[in-house]
């Protein structure tokens, strides 16, 4: 995560292009992708340094409340894409081609054109070798394509459920060969969903194009998550095992954003679980790998450093041992803000 955080907001972030993503791969630098469907979330995500924003057809589930991605239409996708484009500041915007929007070559070209004209930087299509022609046709016309393989939600009715793909040797070989074919056809990126980690690792090291994973282990070049899942508000009754609630980590990241935004004297009021004010801290620097969170400032006399560390650690999901406090304790009551207030502020 160190690499990722170093590229975040307030550091004159340059737009993320295919070249940037290719260089991440060359330099073995991991990159991040999150979904967004509207402008506020897109601006938070892009400003926090996420490299790719996917306007995914997962919007059918997390925004529209359907039980699959199939009902999403081109017009709806474009509406959400335009909202995201309005909030974006430099992330690469990838837009999903909805179910059946590329069922023929002509349809695919026309619909990809619409997405690019609405502000996408690349399009994502689900499928294996059968989408090679489409990938080539789009790429020839200057449209970068991300091929989505493994578990492809648009074919959920054929697959019969959210199962890991590529476990048995013949399926594994097929996925590897199709990934190679797609790269040859001109795909600019590959996304692997729900495949065994060792398969994703093999494909990542075989292909020159960046490989993004979701539920595909830790060895892909980039990782993607549906933002609702990441925030712990997944609509799925039985969320897949790979879904992790990153909210505490995000809040830690927001600490960093705040400290970057207002380097000196950014006062943050801390509240404990019972809403008691327990400290008034100034966010100072974080070390370069962000393994240590350094906080300095003023705390109440009646709150020990240990209690502050435990509270921060419990509330924001960071290890108490990574928090370094340097606080002056005072006796007079101070009106304090919560971290969330500080972020809005
Ligand atoms: O639509 C989407 O959000 C996706 C991700 C699950 C990768 O395709």
mmCIF file of C-alpha atoms and ligand atoms in Angstrom:
data_model
loop_
_atom_site.group_PDB
_atom_site.id
_atom_site.type_symbol
_atom_site.label_atom_id
_atom_site.label_comp_id
_atom_site.label_asym_id
_atom_site.label_seq_id
_atom_site.Cartn_x
_atom_site.Cartn_y
_atom_site.Cartn_z
ATOM 1 C CA UNK A 1 0.000 0.000 0.000
ATOM 2 C CA UNK A 2 2.935 2.312 0.490
ATOM 3 C CA UNK A 3 3.344 2.740 -3.271
ATOM 4 C CA UNK A 4 -0.300 3.487 -3.697
ATOM 5 C CA UNK A 5 -0.458 6.088 -0.972
ATOM 6 C CA UNK A 6 2.589 7.864 -2.309
ATOM 7 C CA UNK A 7 0.658 8.575 -5.521
ATOM 8 C CA UNK A 8 -2.311 10.090 -3.863
ATOM 9 C CA UNK A 9 -4.047 13.413 -3.954
ATOM 10 C CA UNK A 10 -2.544 16.812 -3.388
ATOM 11 C CA UNK A 11 0.639 15.681 -5.056
ATOM 12 C CA UNK A 12 -0.101 17.153 -8.507
ATOM 13 C CA UNK A 13 -1.426 13.851 -9.671
ATOM 14 C CA UNK A 14 -1.063 13.379 -13.416
ATOM 15 C CA UNK A 15 -3.872 11.639 -15.302
ATOM 16 C CA UNK A 16 -3.464 7.881 -15.270
ATOM 17 C CA UNK A 17 -3.024 6.636 -18.832
ATOM 18 C CA UNK A 18 -2.397 3.232 -20.357
ATOM 19 C CA UNK A 19 1.288 4.131 -20.371
ATOM 20 C CA UNK A 20 1.155 4.825 -16.632
ATOM 21 C CA UNK A 21 -0.520 1.485 -16.026
ATOM 22 C CA UNK A 22 2.001 -0.288 -18.267
ATOM 23 C CA UNK A 23 4.840 1.332 -16.326
ATOM 24 C CA UNK A 24 3.332 0.195 -13.033
ATOM 25 C CA UNK A 25 3.496 -3.332 -14.360
ATOM 26 C CA UNK A 26 7.061 -2.924 -15.644
ATOM 27 C CA UNK A 27 8.192 -1.540 -12.299
ATOM 28 C CA UNK A 28 6.234 -4.146 -10.305
ATOM 29 C CA UNK A 29 4.297 -1.312 -8.715
ATOM 30 C CA UNK A 30 0.807 -2.400 -7.684
ATOM 31 C CA UNK A 31 -2.163 -0.267 -8.704
ATOM 32 C CA UNK A 32 -5.691 0.148 -7.417
ATOM 33 C CA UNK A 33 -9.163 0.198 -8.959
ATOM 34 C CA UNK A 34 -12.542 0.873 -7.405
ATOM 35 C CA UNK A 35 -16.002 1.165 -8.835
ATOM 36 C CA UNK A 36 -17.963 4.421 -8.696
ATOM 37 C CA UNK A 37 -21.329 5.360 -10.084
ATOM 38 C CA UNK A 38 -21.702 9.034 -9.198
ATOM 39 C CA UNK A 39 -19.612 12.148 -8.939
ATOM 40 C CA UNK A 40 -19.099 12.617 -5.186
ATOM 41 C CA UNK A 41 -17.763 9.123 -4.666
ATOM 42 C CA UNK A 42 -15.747 9.441 -7.889
ATOM 43 C CA UNK A 43 -14.102 12.607 -6.610
ATOM 44 C CA UNK A 44 -13.285 11.069 -3.209
ATOM 45 C CA UNK A 45 -11.895 7.987 -4.912
ATOM 46 C CA UNK A 46 -9.848 9.825 -7.502
ATOM 47 C CA UNK A 47 -8.540 12.354 -4.988
ATOM 48 C CA UNK A 48 -7.425 9.565 -2.708
ATOM 49 C CA UNK A 49 -5.168 8.328 -5.479
ATOM 50 C CA UNK A 50 -7.022 5.315 -6.825
ATOM 51 C CA UNK A 51 -5.635 4.690 -10.303
ATOM 52 C CA UNK A 52 -8.680 3.314 -12.140
ATOM 53 C CA UNK A 53 -12.360 4.018 -11.569
ATOM 54 C CA UNK A 54 -14.638 1.405 -13.078
ATOM 55 C CA UNK A 55 -18.165 2.451 -13.882
ATOM 56 C CA UNK A 56 -19.264 -1.137 -13.580
ATOM 57 C CA UNK A 57 -22.519 -2.768 -14.542
ATOM 58 C CA UNK A 58 -22.485 -3.894 -10.895
ATOM 59 C CA UNK A 59 -24.538 -0.700 -10.616
ATOM 60 C CA UNK A 60 -27.479 -2.937 -11.520
ATOM 61 C CA UNK A 61 -27.049 -4.609 -8.148
ATOM 62 C CA UNK A 62 -25.617 -1.987 -5.803
ATOM 63 C CA UNK A 63 -27.466 1.061 -7.166
ATOM 64 C CA UNK A 64 -30.595 -0.326 -8.802
ATOM 65 C CA UNK A 65 -31.208 -3.262 -6.470
ATOM 66 C CA UNK A 66 -31.442 -6.000 -9.101
ATOM 67 C CA UNK A 67 -30.118 -9.434 -8.321
ATOM 68 C CA UNK A 68 -27.807 -9.487 -11.337
ATOM 69 C CA UNK A 69 -26.085 -7.100 -13.744
ATOM 70 C CA UNK A 70 -28.267 -8.159 -16.688
ATOM 71 C CA UNK A 71 -30.938 -5.421 -16.562
ATOM 72 C CA UNK A 72 -28.419 -2.561 -16.945
ATOM 73 C CA UNK A 73 -28.862 -0.662 -20.209
ATOM 74 C CA UNK A 74 -26.445 1.417 -22.258
ATOM 75 C CA UNK A 75 -28.345 4.615 -21.477
ATOM 76 C CA UNK A 76 -28.136 3.917 -17.743
ATOM 77 C CA UNK A 77 -24.450 3.100 -17.937
ATOM 78 C CA UNK A 78 -23.802 6.327 -19.824
ATOM 79 C CA UNK A 79 -25.771 8.358 -17.287
ATOM 80 C CA UNK A 80 -23.619 7.012 -14.433
ATOM 81 C CA UNK A 81 -20.438 7.348 -16.472
ATOM 82 C CA UNK A 82 -21.144 11.041 -17.073
ATOM 83 C CA UNK A 83 -21.673 11.571 -13.336
ATOM 84 C CA UNK A 84 -18.351 9.878 -12.581
ATOM 85 C CA UNK A 85 -16.516 11.854 -15.260
ATOM 86 C CA UNK A 86 -17.768 15.058 -13.610
ATOM 87 C CA UNK A 87 -16.243 14.082 -10.267
ATOM 88 C CA UNK A 88 -13.015 12.574 -11.538
ATOM 89 C CA UNK A 89 -9.643 14.228 -11.165
ATOM 90 C CA UNK A 90 -7.095 12.175 -13.020
ATOM 91 C CA UNK A 91 -8.034 8.540 -12.458
ATOM 92 C CA UNK A 92 -8.342 6.355 -15.536
ATOM 93 C CA UNK A 93 -12.048 5.816 -16.178
ATOM 94 C CA UNK A 94 -13.051 2.391 -17.403
ATOM 95 C CA UNK A 95 -16.659 1.823 -18.442
ATOM 96 C CA UNK A 96 -18.430 -1.499 -18.604
ATOM 97 C CA UNK A 97 -20.169 -2.585 -21.787
ATOM 98 C CA UNK A 98 -23.524 -3.860 -20.455
ATOM 99 C CA UNK A 99 -25.083 -7.266 -21.165
ATOM 100 C CA UNK A 100 -25.682 -7.820 -24.922
ATOM 101 C CA UNK A 101 -24.320 -4.375 -25.822
ATOM 102 C CA UNK A 102 -21.537 -6.088 -27.832
ATOM 103 C CA UNK A 103 -23.416 -9.122 -29.068
ATOM 104 C CA UNK A 104 -22.576 -8.195 -32.665
ATOM 105 C CA UNK A 105 -19.537 -6.351 -33.973
ATOM 106 C CA UNK A 106 -21.542 -3.370 -35.202
ATOM 107 C CA UNK A 107 -23.416 -3.029 -31.940
ATOM 108 C CA UNK A 108 -20.183 -3.289 -29.960
ATOM 109 C CA UNK A 109 -18.430 -0.607 -32.014
ATOM 110 C CA UNK A 110 -21.363 1.771 -31.771
ATOM 111 C CA UNK A 111 -21.793 1.279 -28.023
ATOM 112 C CA UNK A 112 -18.074 1.565 -27.278
ATOM 113 C CA UNK A 113 -18.079 4.819 -29.264
ATOM 114 C CA UNK A 114 -20.869 6.142 -27.043
ATOM 115 C CA UNK A 115 -18.942 5.282 -23.879
ATOM 116 C CA UNK A 116 -15.751 6.920 -25.106
ATOM 117 C CA UNK A 117 -17.654 10.019 -26.179
ATOM 118 C CA UNK A 118 -19.183 10.187 -22.701
ATOM 119 C CA UNK A 119 -15.697 10.376 -21.195
ATOM 120 C CA UNK A 120 -14.452 6.810 -20.695
ATOM 121 C CA UNK A 121 -10.742 6.119 -21.183
ATOM 122 C CA UNK A 122 -11.297 2.428 -21.826
ATOM 123 C CA UNK A 123 -14.117 -0.100 -22.041
ATOM 124 C CA UNK A 124 -14.462 -3.474 -20.353
ATOM 125 C CA UNK A 125 -16.077 -6.462 -22.024
ATOM 126 C CA UNK A 126 -16.731 -9.877 -20.529
ATOM 127 C CA UNK A 127 -15.693 -13.028 -22.320
ATOM 128 C CA UNK A 128 -12.874 -15.263 -23.499
ATOM 129 C CA UNK A 129 -11.568 -15.895 -26.985
ATOM 130 C CA UNK A 130 -14.947 -15.118 -28.562
ATOM 131 C CA UNK A 131 -14.424 -11.403 -27.809
ATOM 132 C CA UNK A 132 -11.015 -11.348 -29.574
ATOM 133 C CA UNK A 133 -12.451 -9.905 -32.786
ATOM 134 C CA UNK A 134 -14.252 -7.218 -30.834
ATOM 135 C CA UNK A 135 -11.101 -6.438 -28.812
ATOM 136 C CA UNK A 136 -9.113 -6.127 -32.040
ATOM 137 C CA UNK A 137 -11.724 -4.019 -33.825
ATOM 138 C CA UNK A 138 -11.985 -1.615 -30.890
ATOM 139 C CA UNK A 139 -8.266 -1.452 -30.332
ATOM 140 C CA UNK A 140 -7.672 -0.767 -34.055
ATOM 141 C CA UNK A 141 -10.020 2.184 -33.697
ATOM 142 C CA UNK A 142 -8.171 3.588 -30.685
ATOM 143 C CA UNK A 143 -10.418 2.219 -27.956
ATOM 144 C CA UNK A 144 -8.517 0.454 -25.170
ATOM 145 C CA UNK A 145 -10.224 -2.753 -24.093
ATOM 146 C CA UNK A 146 -10.077 -4.552 -20.778
ATOM 147 C CA UNK A 147 -11.142 -8.179 -21.205
ATOM 148 C CA UNK A 148 -12.983 -9.566 -18.167
ATOM 149 C CA UNK A 149 -12.428 -13.317 -17.674
ATOM 150 C CA UNK A 150 -12.984 -15.993 -15.040
ATOM 151 C CA UNK A 151 -16.301 -15.397 -13.344
ATOM 152 C CA UNK A 152 -18.221 -13.234 -15.794
ATOM 153 C CA UNK A 153 -21.407 -11.972 -14.079
ATOM 154 C CA UNK A 154 -23.224 -11.371 -17.378
ATOM 155 C CA UNK A 155 -23.184 -15.136 -17.974
ATOM 156 C CA UNK A 156 -24.333 -16.005 -14.460
ATOM 157 C CA UNK A 157 -27.321 -17.950 -15.790
ATOM 158 C CA UNK A 158 -25.063 -20.223 -17.793
ATOM 159 C CA UNK A 159 -22.399 -20.562 -15.094
ATOM 160 C CA UNK A 160 -25.094 -21.249 -12.493
ATOM 161 C CA UNK A 161 -23.700 -19.261 -9.550
ATOM 162 C CA UNK A 162 -20.797 -17.269 -8.171
ATOM 163 C CA UNK A 163 -18.272 -20.106 -8.252
ATOM 164 C CA UNK A 164 -14.509 -19.998 -8.570
ATOM 165 C CA UNK A 165 -13.535 -20.555 -12.218
ATOM 166 C CA UNK A 166 -10.450 -22.357 -13.521
ATOM 167 C CA UNK A 167 -9.982 -24.917 -10.769
ATOM 168 C CA UNK A 168 -9.750 -28.027 -12.903
ATOM 169 C CA UNK A 169 -6.692 -28.375 -15.169
ATOM 170 C CA UNK A 170 -8.554 -28.224 -18.497
ATOM 171 C CA UNK A 171 -10.476 -25.095 -17.495
ATOM 172 C CA UNK A 172 -7.243 -23.579 -16.237
ATOM 173 C CA UNK A 173 -5.458 -24.203 -19.513
ATOM 174 C CA UNK A 174 -8.393 -22.782 -21.454
ATOM 175 C CA UNK A 175 -8.328 -19.561 -19.423
ATOM 176 C CA UNK A 176 -4.564 -19.175 -19.896
ATOM 177 C CA UNK A 177 -4.808 -19.733 -23.660
ATOM 178 C CA UNK A 178 -7.726 -17.362 -24.008
ATOM 179 C CA UNK A 179 -5.909 -14.684 -22.021
ATOM 180 C CA UNK A 180 -2.920 -15.002 -24.348
ATOM 181 C CA UNK A 181 -5.221 -14.831 -27.392
ATOM 182 C CA UNK A 182 -6.878 -11.703 -26.067
ATOM 183 C CA UNK A 183 -3.547 -10.005 -25.491
ATOM 184 C CA UNK A 184 -2.524 -10.894 -29.061
ATOM 185 C CA UNK A 185 -5.820 -9.509 -30.344
ATOM 186 C CA UNK A 186 -4.989 -6.153 -28.787
ATOM 187 C CA UNK A 187 -6.641 -6.153 -25.350
ATOM 188 C CA UNK A 188 -4.992 -3.422 -23.301
ATOM 189 C CA UNK A 189 -5.798 -4.948 -19.904
ATOM 190 C CA UNK A 190 -7.187 -8.126 -18.434
ATOM 191 C CA UNK A 191 -9.460 -8.468 -15.422
ATOM 192 C CA UNK A 192 -9.650 -11.832 -13.677
ATOM 193 C CA UNK A 193 -12.581 -12.433 -11.369
ATOM 194 C CA UNK A 194 -12.803 -15.322 -8.924
ATOM 195 C CA UNK A 195 -10.019 -17.566 -10.172
ATOM 196 C CA UNK A 196 -7.444 -19.423 -8.070
ATOM 197 C CA UNK A 197 -4.510 -17.259 -7.000
ATOM 198 C CA UNK A 198 -1.917 -19.477 -8.674
ATOM 199 C CA UNK A 199 -3.748 -19.241 -12.005
ATOM 200 C CA UNK A 200 -3.952 -15.450 -11.744
ATOM 201 C CA UNK A 201 -0.267 -15.355 -10.839
ATOM 202 C CA UNK A 202 0.670 -17.437 -13.884
ATOM 203 C CA UNK A 203 -1.391 -15.270 -16.233
ATOM 204 C CA UNK A 204 -0.007 -12.075 -14.686
ATOM 205 C CA UNK A 205 3.563 -13.178 -15.233
ATOM 206 C CA UNK A 206 2.853 -14.499 -18.750
ATOM 207 C CA UNK A 207 1.096 -11.409 -20.119
ATOM 208 C CA UNK A 208 2.731 -8.066 -20.823
ATOM 209 C CA UNK A 209 -0.517 -6.155 -20.368
ATOM 210 C CA UNK A 210 -1.616 -5.168 -16.829
ATOM 211 C CA UNK A 211 -3.749 -7.793 -15.097
ATOM 212 C CA UNK A 212 -6.327 -6.720 -12.508
ATOM 213 C CA UNK A 213 -7.768 -9.174 -9.996
ATOM 214 C CA UNK A 214 -10.866 -9.508 -7.868
ATOM 215 C CA UNK A 215 -11.007 -12.643 -5.769
ATOM 216 C CA UNK A 216 -7.954 -13.774 -7.715
ATOM 217 C CA UNK A 217 -5.254 -13.707 -5.039
ATOM 218 C CA UNK A 218 -2.590 -11.140 -4.365
ATOM 219 C CA UNK A 219 -0.281 -11.540 -7.337
ATOM 220 C CA UNK A 220 -2.117 -9.592 -10.033
ATOM 221 C CA UNK A 221 -0.736 -6.189 -11.064
ATOM 222 C CA UNK A 222 -3.779 -4.363 -9.755
ATOM 223 C CA UNK A 223 -6.717 -5.098 -7.472
ATOM 224 C CA UNK A 224 -10.308 -4.014 -7.961
ATOM 225 C CA UNK A 225 -13.272 -3.881 -5.604
ATOM 226 C CA UNK A 226 -16.870 -2.782 -5.779
ATOM 227 C CA UNK A 227 -16.878 0.289 -3.574
ATOM 228 C CA UNK A 228 -20.008 -0.789 -1.670
ATOM 229 C CA UNK A 229 -18.343 -4.064 -0.743
ATOM 230 C CA UNK A 230 -15.286 -2.200 0.391
ATOM 231 C CA UNK A 231 -17.345 0.039 2.632
ATOM 232 C CA UNK A 232 -19.041 -2.956 4.208
ATOM 233 C CA UNK A 233 -22.463 -2.142 2.702
ATOM 234 C CA UNK A 234 -22.608 -5.039 0.259
ATOM 235 C CA UNK A 235 -26.074 -5.844 -1.061
ATOM 236 C CA UNK A 236 -25.214 -9.525 -1.392
ATOM 237 C CA UNK A 237 -26.895 -11.895 1.041
ATOM 238 C CA UNK A 238 -23.791 -14.050 1.089
ATOM 239 C CA UNK A 239 -20.863 -11.843 0.114
ATOM 240 C CA UNK A 240 -17.960 -13.743 -1.476
ATOM 241 C CA UNK A 241 -15.144 -14.673 0.873
ATOM 242 C CA UNK A 242 -12.700 -12.285 -0.747
ATOM 243 C CA UNK A 243 -14.784 -9.268 0.225
ATOM 244 C CA UNK A 244 -13.154 -7.396 3.049
ATOM 245 C CA UNK A 245 -14.505 -4.376 4.868
ATOM 246 C CA UNK A 246 -11.807 -1.798 4.304
ATOM 247 C CA UNK A 247 -13.567 1.029 6.067
ATOM 248 C CA UNK A 248 -11.041 1.214 8.905
ATOM 249 C CA UNK A 249 -8.201 1.291 6.402
ATOM 250 C CA UNK A 250 -9.941 3.964 4.373
ATOM 251 C CA UNK A 251 -10.259 6.102 7.451
ATOM 252 C CA UNK A 252 -6.571 5.657 8.039
ATOM 253 C CA UNK A 253 -6.064 6.804 4.476
ATOM 254 C CA UNK A 254 -8.245 9.815 5.153
ATOM 255 C CA UNK A 255 -5.914 10.666 8.031
ATOM 256 C CA UNK A 256 -3.226 10.876 5.422
ATOM 257 C CA UNK A 257 -5.356 12.993 3.109
ATOM 258 C CA UNK A 258 -6.101 15.423 5.882
ATOM 259 C CA UNK A 259 -2.490 15.671 6.842
ATOM 260 C CA UNK A 260 -1.488 16.287 3.252
ATOM 261 C CA UNK A 261 -4.212 18.858 2.787
ATOM 262 C CA UNK A 262 -3.382 20.989 5.783
ATOM 263 C CA UNK A 263 0.123 20.146 6.723
ATOM 264 C CA UNK A 264 0.478 22.207 9.839
ATOM 265 C CA UNK A 265 -1.927 22.685 12.699
ATOM 266 C CA UNK A 266 -4.726 20.607 11.257
ATOM 267 C CA UNK A 267 -6.648 20.078 14.449
ATOM 268 C CA UNK A 268 -8.700 16.961 14.790
ATOM 269 C CA UNK A 269 -11.104 16.317 17.599
ATOM 270 C CA UNK A 270 -11.291 12.753 18.781
ATOM 271 C CA UNK A 271 -14.385 11.206 20.294
ATOM 272 C CA UNK A 272 -14.541 7.867 22.016
ATOM 273 C CA UNK A 273 -17.352 5.343 21.631
ATOM 274 C CA UNK A 274 -19.522 7.136 24.176
ATOM 275 C CA UNK A 275 -19.048 10.397 22.307
ATOM 276 C CA UNK A 276 -16.775 11.791 24.985
ATOM 277 C CA UNK A 277 -14.086 14.025 23.691
ATOM 278 C CA UNK A 278 -10.794 12.426 24.408
ATOM 279 C CA UNK A 279 -8.254 14.407 22.516
ATOM 280 C CA UNK A 280 -7.462 17.247 20.214
ATOM 281 C CA UNK A 281 -4.697 16.208 17.918
ATOM 282 C CA UNK A 282 -2.737 17.675 15.102
ATOM 283 C CA UNK A 283 -2.102 15.338 12.247
ATOM 284 C CA UNK A 284 1.535 15.430 11.407
ATOM 285 C CA UNK A 285 3.514 13.423 8.931
ATOM 286 C CA UNK A 286 3.240 9.755 8.249
ATOM 287 C CA UNK A 287 6.410 7.900 7.470
ATOM 288 C CA UNK A 288 6.974 7.109 3.806
ATOM 289 C CA UNK A 289 5.652 3.575 3.957
ATOM 290 C CA UNK A 290 2.778 4.662 6.190
ATOM 291 C CA UNK A 291 3.565 1.960 8.666
ATOM 292 C CA UNK A 292 3.581 4.448 11.482
ATOM 293 C CA UNK A 293 0.870 6.991 12.157
ATOM 294 C CA UNK A 294 2.347 9.967 13.923
ATOM 295 C CA UNK A 295 -0.048 12.189 15.787
ATOM 296 C CA UNK A 296 0.923 15.171 17.847
ATOM 297 C CA UNK A 297 -1.125 17.725 19.699
ATOM 298 C CA UNK A 298 -3.108 18.273 22.816
ATOM 299 C CA UNK A 299 -5.012 15.727 24.862
ATOM 300 C CA UNK A 300 -7.041 15.933 28.014
ATOM 301 C CA UNK A 301 -5.235 15.371 31.260
ATOM 302 C CA UNK A 302 -7.624 12.644 32.219
ATOM 303 C CA UNK A 303 -6.940 10.622 29.075
ATOM 304 C CA UNK A 304 -3.747 8.639 29.011
ATOM 305 C CA UNK A 305 -1.687 8.056 25.877
ATOM 306 C CA UNK A 306 -2.502 4.390 26.196
ATOM 307 C CA UNK A 307 -6.222 5.118 26.146
ATOM 308 C CA UNK A 308 -5.811 7.368 23.100
ATOM 309 C CA UNK A 309 -3.825 4.709 21.259
ATOM 310 C CA UNK A 310 -6.373 2.049 22.111
ATOM 311 C CA UNK A 311 -9.244 4.275 21.014
ATOM 312 C CA UNK A 312 -7.626 5.182 17.714
ATOM 313 C CA UNK A 313 -6.668 1.592 17.207
ATOM 314 C CA UNK A 314 -10.173 0.262 17.957
ATOM 315 C CA UNK A 315 -12.035 2.945 16.140
ATOM 316 C CA UNK A 316 -9.909 3.123 13.014
ATOM 317 C CA UNK A 317 -8.689 -0.438 12.782
ATOM 318 C CA UNK A 318 -4.991 0.336 12.971
ATOM 319 C CA UNK A 319 -2.546 -1.565 15.116
ATOM 320 C CA UNK A 320 -1.904 0.242 18.402
ATOM 321 C CA UNK A 321 1.799 -0.457 17.939
ATOM 322 C CA UNK A 322 1.827 1.629 14.730
ATOM 323 C CA UNK A 323 0.562 4.766 16.446
ATOM 324 C CA UNK A 324 3.117 7.221 17.725
ATOM 325 C CA UNK A 325 1.740 9.969 19.905
ATOM 326 C CA UNK A 326 3.463 13.090 21.007
ATOM 327 C CA UNK A 327 0.931 14.980 23.059
ATOM 328 C CA UNK A 328 0.826 17.782 25.538
ATOM 329 C CA UNK A 329 -1.773 17.030 28.175
ATOM 330 C CA UNK A 330 -3.937 19.921 29.340
ATOM 331 C CA UNK A 331 -6.594 20.253 32.012
ATOM 332 C CA UNK A 332 -9.080 22.749 30.556
ATOM 333 C CA UNK A 333 -11.862 21.237 28.444
ATOM 334 C CA UNK A 334 -11.453 21.694 24.700
ATOM 335 C CA UNK A 335 -14.181 21.453 22.109
ATOM 336 C CA UNK A 336 -13.154 18.550 19.963
ATOM 337 C CA UNK A 337 -13.963 17.271 16.484
ATOM 338 C CA UNK A 338 -14.236 13.697 15.326
ATOM 339 C CA UNK A 339 -11.999 12.409 12.578
ATOM 340 C CA UNK A 340 -14.984 12.326 10.246
ATOM 341 C CA UNK A 341 -15.658 15.998 10.926
ATOM 342 C CA UNK A 342 -12.077 16.752 10.151
ATOM 343 C CA UNK A 343 -12.315 15.016 6.833
ATOM 344 C CA UNK A 344 -15.368 17.012 5.805
ATOM 345 C CA UNK A 345 -13.753 20.152 7.146
HETATM 346 O O1 LIG B 1 -19.233 -4.387 -12.741
HETATM 347 C C1 LIG B 1 -18.301 -4.440 -11.923
HETATM 348 O O2 LIG B 1 -18.273 -3.734 -10.917
HETATM 349 C C2 LIG B 1 -17.214 -5.375 -12.179
HETATM 350 C C3 LIG B 1 -16.286 -5.673 -11.043
HETATM 351 C C4 LIG B 1 -16.871 -6.703 -10.172
HETATM 352 C C5 LIG B 1 -14.954 -6.072 -11.510
HETATM 353 O O3 LIG B 1 -17.104 -5.903 -13.233
#
